[in-house]
Short mmCIF file of N, CA and C in Angstrom, two decimals:
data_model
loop_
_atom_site.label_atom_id
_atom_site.label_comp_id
_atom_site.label_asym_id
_atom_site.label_seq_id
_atom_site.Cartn_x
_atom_site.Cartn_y
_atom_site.Cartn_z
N UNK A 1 -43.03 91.32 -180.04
CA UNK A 1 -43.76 92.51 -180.40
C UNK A 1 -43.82 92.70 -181.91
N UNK A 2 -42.42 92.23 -182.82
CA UNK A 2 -42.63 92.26 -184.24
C UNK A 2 -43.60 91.63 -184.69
N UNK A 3 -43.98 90.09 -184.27
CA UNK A 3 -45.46 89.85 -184.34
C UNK A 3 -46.66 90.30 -184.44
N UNK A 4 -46.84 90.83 -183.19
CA UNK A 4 -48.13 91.48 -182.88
C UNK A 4 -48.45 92.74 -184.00
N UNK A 5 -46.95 93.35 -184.33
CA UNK A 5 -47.17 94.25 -184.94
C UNK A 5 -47.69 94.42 -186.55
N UNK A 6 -47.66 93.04 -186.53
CA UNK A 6 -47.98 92.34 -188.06
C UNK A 6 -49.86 92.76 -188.50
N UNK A 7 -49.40 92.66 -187.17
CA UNK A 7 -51.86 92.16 -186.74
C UNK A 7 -52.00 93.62 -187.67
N UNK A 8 -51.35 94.92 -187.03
CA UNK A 8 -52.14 96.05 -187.82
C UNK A 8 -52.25 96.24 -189.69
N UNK A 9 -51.61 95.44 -190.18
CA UNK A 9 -51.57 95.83 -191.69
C UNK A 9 -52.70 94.27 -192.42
N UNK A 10 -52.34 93.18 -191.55
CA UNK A 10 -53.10 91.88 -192.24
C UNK A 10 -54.89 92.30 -191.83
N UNK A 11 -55.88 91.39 -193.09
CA UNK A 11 -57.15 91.53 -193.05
C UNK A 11 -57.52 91.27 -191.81
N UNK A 12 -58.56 91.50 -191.33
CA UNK A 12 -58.97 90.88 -190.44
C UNK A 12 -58.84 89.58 -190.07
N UNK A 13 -59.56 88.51 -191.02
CA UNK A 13 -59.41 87.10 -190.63
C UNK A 13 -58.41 86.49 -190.94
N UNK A 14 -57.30 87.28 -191.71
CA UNK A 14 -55.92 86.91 -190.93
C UNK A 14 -55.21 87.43 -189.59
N UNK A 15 -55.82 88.54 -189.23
CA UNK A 15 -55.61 89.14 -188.03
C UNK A 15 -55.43 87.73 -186.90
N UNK A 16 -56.86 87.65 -187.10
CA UNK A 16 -57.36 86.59 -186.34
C UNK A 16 -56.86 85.02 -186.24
N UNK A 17 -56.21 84.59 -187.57
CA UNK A 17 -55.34 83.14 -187.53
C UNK A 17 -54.34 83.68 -187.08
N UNK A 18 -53.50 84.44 -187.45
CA UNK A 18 -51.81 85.13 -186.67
C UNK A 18 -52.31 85.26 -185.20
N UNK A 19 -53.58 85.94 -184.36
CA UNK A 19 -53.86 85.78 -183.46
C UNK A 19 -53.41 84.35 -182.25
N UNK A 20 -54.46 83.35 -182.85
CA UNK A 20 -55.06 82.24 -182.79
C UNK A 20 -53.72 81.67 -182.66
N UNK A 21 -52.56 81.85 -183.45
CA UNK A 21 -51.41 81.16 -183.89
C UNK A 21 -50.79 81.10 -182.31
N UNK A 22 -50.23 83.09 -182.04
CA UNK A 22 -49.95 83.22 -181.40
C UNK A 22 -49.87 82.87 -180.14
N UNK A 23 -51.34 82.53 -180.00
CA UNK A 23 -51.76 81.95 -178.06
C UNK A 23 -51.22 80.80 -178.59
N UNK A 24 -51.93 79.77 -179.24
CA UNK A 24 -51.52 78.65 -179.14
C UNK A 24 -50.31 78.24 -179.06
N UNK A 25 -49.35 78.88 -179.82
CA UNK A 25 -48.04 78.53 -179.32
C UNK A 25 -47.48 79.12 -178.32
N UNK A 26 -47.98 80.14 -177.75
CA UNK A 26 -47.43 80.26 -176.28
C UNK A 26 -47.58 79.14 -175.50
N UNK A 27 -49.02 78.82 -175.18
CA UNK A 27 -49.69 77.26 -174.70
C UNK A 27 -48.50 76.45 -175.16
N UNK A 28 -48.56 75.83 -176.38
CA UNK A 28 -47.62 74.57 -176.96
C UNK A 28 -45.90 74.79 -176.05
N UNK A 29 -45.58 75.87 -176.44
CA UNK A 29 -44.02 76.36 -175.70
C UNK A 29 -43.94 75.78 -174.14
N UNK A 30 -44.91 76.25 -173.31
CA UNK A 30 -45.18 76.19 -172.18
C UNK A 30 -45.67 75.04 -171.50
N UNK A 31 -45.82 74.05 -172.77
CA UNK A 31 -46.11 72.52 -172.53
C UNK A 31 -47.35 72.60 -171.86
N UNK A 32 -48.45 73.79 -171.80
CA UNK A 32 -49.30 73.67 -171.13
C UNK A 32 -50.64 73.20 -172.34
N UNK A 33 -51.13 72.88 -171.21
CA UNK A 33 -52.40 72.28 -171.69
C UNK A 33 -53.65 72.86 -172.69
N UNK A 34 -54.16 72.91 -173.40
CA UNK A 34 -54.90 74.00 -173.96
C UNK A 34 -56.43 73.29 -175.07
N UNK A 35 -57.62 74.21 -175.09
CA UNK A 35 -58.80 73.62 -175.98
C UNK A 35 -58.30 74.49 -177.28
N UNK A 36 -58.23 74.32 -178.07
CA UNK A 36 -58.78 75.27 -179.68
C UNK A 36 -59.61 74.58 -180.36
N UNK A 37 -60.76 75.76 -180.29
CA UNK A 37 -62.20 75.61 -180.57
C UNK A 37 -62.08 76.53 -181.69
N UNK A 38 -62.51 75.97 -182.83
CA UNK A 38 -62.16 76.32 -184.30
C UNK A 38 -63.12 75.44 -184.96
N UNK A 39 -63.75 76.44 -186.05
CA UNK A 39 -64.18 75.42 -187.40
C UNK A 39 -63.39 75.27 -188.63
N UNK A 40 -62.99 74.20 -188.27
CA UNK A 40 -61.70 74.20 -189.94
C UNK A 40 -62.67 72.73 -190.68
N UNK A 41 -62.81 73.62 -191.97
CA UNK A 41 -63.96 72.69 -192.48
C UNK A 41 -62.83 71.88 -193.13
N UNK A 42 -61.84 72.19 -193.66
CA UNK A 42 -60.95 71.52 -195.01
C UNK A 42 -59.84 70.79 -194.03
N UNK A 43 -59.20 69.67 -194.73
CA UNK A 43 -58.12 68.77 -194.49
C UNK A 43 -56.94 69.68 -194.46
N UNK A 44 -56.57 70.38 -195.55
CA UNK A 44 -55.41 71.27 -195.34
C UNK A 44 -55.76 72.41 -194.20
N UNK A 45 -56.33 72.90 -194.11
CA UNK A 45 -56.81 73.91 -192.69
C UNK A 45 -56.19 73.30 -191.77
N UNK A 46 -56.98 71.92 -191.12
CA UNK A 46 -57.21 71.09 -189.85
C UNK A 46 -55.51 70.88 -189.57
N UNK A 47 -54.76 70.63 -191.26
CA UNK A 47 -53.52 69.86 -191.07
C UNK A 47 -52.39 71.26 -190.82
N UNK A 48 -52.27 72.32 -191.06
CA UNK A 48 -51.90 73.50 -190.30
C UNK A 48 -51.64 73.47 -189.02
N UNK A 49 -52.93 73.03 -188.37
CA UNK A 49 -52.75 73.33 -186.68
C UNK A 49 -52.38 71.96 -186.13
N UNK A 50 -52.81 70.85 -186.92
CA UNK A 50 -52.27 69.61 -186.63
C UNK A 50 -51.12 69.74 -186.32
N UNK A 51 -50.28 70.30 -187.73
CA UNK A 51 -49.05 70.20 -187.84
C UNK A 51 -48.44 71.04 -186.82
N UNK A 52 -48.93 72.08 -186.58
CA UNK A 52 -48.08 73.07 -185.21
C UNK A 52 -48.29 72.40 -184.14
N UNK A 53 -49.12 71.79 -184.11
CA UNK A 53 -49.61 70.75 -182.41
C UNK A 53 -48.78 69.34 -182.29
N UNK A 54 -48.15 68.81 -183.32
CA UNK A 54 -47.45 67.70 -183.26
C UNK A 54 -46.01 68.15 -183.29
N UNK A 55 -45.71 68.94 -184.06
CA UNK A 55 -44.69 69.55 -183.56
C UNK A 55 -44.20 69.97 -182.04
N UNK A 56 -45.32 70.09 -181.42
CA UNK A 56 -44.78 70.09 -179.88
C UNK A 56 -44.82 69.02 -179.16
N UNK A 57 -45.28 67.79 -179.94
CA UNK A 57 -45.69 66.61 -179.40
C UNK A 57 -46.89 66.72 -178.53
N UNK A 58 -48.06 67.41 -179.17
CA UNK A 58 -49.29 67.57 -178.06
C UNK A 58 -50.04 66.55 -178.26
N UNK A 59 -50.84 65.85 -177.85
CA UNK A 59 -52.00 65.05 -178.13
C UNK A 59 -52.90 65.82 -178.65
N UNK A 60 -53.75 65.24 -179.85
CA UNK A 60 -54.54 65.73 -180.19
C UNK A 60 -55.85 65.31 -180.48
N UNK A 61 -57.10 65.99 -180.00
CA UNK A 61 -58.00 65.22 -180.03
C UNK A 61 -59.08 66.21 -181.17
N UNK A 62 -59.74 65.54 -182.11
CA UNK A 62 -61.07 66.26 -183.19
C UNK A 62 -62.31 66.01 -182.96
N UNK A 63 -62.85 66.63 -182.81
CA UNK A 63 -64.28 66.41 -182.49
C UNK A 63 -65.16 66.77 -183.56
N UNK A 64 -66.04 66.27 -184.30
CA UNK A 64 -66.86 66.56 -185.89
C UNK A 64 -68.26 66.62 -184.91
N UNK A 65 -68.79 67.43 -185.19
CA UNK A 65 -69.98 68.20 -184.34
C UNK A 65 -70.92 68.03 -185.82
N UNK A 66 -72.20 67.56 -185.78
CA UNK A 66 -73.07 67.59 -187.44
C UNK A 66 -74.32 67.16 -186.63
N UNK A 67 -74.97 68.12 -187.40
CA UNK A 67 -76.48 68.57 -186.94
C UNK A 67 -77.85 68.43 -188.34
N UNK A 68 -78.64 67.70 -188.24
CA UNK A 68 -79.47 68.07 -189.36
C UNK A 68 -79.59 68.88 -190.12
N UNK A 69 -79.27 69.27 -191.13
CA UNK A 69 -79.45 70.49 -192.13
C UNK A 69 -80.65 71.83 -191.70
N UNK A 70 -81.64 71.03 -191.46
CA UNK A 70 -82.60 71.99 -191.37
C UNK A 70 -82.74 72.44 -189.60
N UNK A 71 -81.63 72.12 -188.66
CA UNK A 71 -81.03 72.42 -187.37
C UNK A 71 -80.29 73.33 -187.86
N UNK A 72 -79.48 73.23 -188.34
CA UNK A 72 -78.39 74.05 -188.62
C UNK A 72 -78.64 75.29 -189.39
N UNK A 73 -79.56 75.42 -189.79
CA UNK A 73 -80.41 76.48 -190.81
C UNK A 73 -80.84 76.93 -189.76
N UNK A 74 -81.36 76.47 -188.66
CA UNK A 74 -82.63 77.61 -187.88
C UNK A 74 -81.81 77.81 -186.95
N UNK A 75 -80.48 76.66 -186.51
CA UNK A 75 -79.57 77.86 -185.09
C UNK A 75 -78.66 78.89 -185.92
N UNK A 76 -78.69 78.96 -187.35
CA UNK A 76 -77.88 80.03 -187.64
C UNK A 76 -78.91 81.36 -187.94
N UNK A 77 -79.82 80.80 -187.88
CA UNK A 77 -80.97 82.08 -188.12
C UNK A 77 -81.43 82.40 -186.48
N UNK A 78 -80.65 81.72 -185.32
CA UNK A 78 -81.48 82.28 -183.89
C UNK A 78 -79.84 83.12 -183.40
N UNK A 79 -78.77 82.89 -184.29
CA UNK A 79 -77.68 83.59 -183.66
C UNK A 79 -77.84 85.22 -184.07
N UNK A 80 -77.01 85.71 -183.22
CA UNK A 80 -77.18 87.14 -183.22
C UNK A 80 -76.67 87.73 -184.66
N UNK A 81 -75.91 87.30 -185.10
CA UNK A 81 -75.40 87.54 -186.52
C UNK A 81 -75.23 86.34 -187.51
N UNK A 82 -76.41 85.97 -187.93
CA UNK A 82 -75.98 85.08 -188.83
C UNK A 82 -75.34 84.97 -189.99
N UNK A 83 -75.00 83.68 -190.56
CA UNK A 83 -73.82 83.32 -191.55
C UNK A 83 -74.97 83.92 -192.63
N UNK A 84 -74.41 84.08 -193.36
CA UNK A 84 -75.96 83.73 -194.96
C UNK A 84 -75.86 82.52 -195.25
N UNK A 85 -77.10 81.98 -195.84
CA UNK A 85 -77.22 81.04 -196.19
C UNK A 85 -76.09 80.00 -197.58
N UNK A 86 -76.19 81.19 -198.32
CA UNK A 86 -75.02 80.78 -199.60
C UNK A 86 -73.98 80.54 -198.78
N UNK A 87 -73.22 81.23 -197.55
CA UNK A 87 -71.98 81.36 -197.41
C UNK A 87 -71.74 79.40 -196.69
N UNK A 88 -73.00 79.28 -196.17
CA UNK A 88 -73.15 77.96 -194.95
C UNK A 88 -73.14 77.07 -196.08
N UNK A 89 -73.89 76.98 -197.22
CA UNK A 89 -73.73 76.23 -198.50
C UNK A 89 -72.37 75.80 -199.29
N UNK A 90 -71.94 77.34 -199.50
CA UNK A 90 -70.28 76.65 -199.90
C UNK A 90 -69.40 76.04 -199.03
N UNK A 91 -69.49 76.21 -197.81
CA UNK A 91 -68.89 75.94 -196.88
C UNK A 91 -69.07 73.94 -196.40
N UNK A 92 -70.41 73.93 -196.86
CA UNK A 92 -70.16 72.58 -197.09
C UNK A 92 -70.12 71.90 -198.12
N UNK A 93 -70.14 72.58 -199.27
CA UNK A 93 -69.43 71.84 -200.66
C UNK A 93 -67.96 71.51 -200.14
N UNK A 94 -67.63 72.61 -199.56
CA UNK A 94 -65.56 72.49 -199.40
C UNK A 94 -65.28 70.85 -198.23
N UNK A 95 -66.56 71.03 -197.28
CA UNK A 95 -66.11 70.16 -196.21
C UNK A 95 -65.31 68.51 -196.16
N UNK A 96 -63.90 68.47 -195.48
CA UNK A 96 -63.56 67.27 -195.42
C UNK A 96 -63.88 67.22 -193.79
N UNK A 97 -64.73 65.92 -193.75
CA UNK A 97 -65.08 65.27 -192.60
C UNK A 97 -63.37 64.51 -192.11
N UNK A 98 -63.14 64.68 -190.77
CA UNK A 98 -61.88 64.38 -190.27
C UNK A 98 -61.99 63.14 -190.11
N UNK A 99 -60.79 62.70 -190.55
CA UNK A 99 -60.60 61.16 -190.67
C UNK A 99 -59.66 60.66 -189.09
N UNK A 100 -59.66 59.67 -189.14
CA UNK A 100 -59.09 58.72 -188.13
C UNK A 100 -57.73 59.45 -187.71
N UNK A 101 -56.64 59.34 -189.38
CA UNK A 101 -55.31 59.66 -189.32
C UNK A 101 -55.13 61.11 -188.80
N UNK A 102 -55.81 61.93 -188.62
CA UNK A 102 -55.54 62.57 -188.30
C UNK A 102 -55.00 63.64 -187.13
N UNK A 103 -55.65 62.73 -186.43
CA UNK A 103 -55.17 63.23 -184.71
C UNK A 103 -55.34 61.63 -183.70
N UNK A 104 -54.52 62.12 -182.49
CA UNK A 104 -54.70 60.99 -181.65
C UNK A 104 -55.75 60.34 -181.32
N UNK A 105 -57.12 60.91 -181.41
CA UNK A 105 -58.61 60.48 -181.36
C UNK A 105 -59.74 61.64 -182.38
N UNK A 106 -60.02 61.16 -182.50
CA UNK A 106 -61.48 61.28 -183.75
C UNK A 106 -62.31 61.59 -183.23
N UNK A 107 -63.46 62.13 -182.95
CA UNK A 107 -64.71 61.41 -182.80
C UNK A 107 -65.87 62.19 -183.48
N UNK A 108 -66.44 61.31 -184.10
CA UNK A 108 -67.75 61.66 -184.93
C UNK A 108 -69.25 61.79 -184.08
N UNK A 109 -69.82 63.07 -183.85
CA UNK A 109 -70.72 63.11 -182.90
C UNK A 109 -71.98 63.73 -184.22
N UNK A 110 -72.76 62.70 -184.66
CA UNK A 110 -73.80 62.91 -185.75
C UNK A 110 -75.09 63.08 -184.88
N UNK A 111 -76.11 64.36 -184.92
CA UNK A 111 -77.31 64.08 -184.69
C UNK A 111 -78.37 63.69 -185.36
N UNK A 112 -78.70 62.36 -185.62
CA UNK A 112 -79.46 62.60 -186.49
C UNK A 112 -81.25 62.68 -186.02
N UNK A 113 -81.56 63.27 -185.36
CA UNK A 113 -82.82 63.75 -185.46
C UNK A 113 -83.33 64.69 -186.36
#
């Protein structure tokens, strides 16, 4: 409960990683099985949850999802709240594409149409 109780004073989108933290290591504790569906654009991000997921000895699998630029421009303009455009821009100046070492399987799923 001292946890949870943390959530009321942190920002929101730390709300939300202390959240995120939380399930997942209930899952990890419980040796149970679990998806986390997350965009962690950066190497240090990815290596955070890596690191809490190997720590329980989980398998881990990454999946790199990449869509044509000008796809990715018009499904963020058909979602109900879209990103802005600047914000989708810096966001891929920062991006490290996940490498091999990093989890038990990789996989690079490029569309390029």
């Amino acid at each position: 409960m001292r946890r949870l109780a943390v959530l009321s004073v942190l920002s929101t989108a730390a709300r939300l990683v202390t959240l995120f933290y939380l399930f997942n290591y209930s899952y990890l504790r419980a040796g149970q099985p679990f998806i986390f569906n997350a965009t962690n654009i950066s190497r240090d991000i990815r290596d955070k949850w890596t690191g809490l997921f190997a720590d329980y000895h989980a398998r881990i699998h990454l999946h790199y999802l990449e869509v044509p630029y000008t796809q990715l421009l018009q499904q963020n303009r058909n979602r109900e709240h879209p990103v802005p455009e600047t914000v989708i821009s810096h966001l891929l100046d920062k991006l490290d594409i996940p490498e091999y070492s990093e989890a038990h399987d990789v996989q690079h799923l490029v569309d390029g149409n």
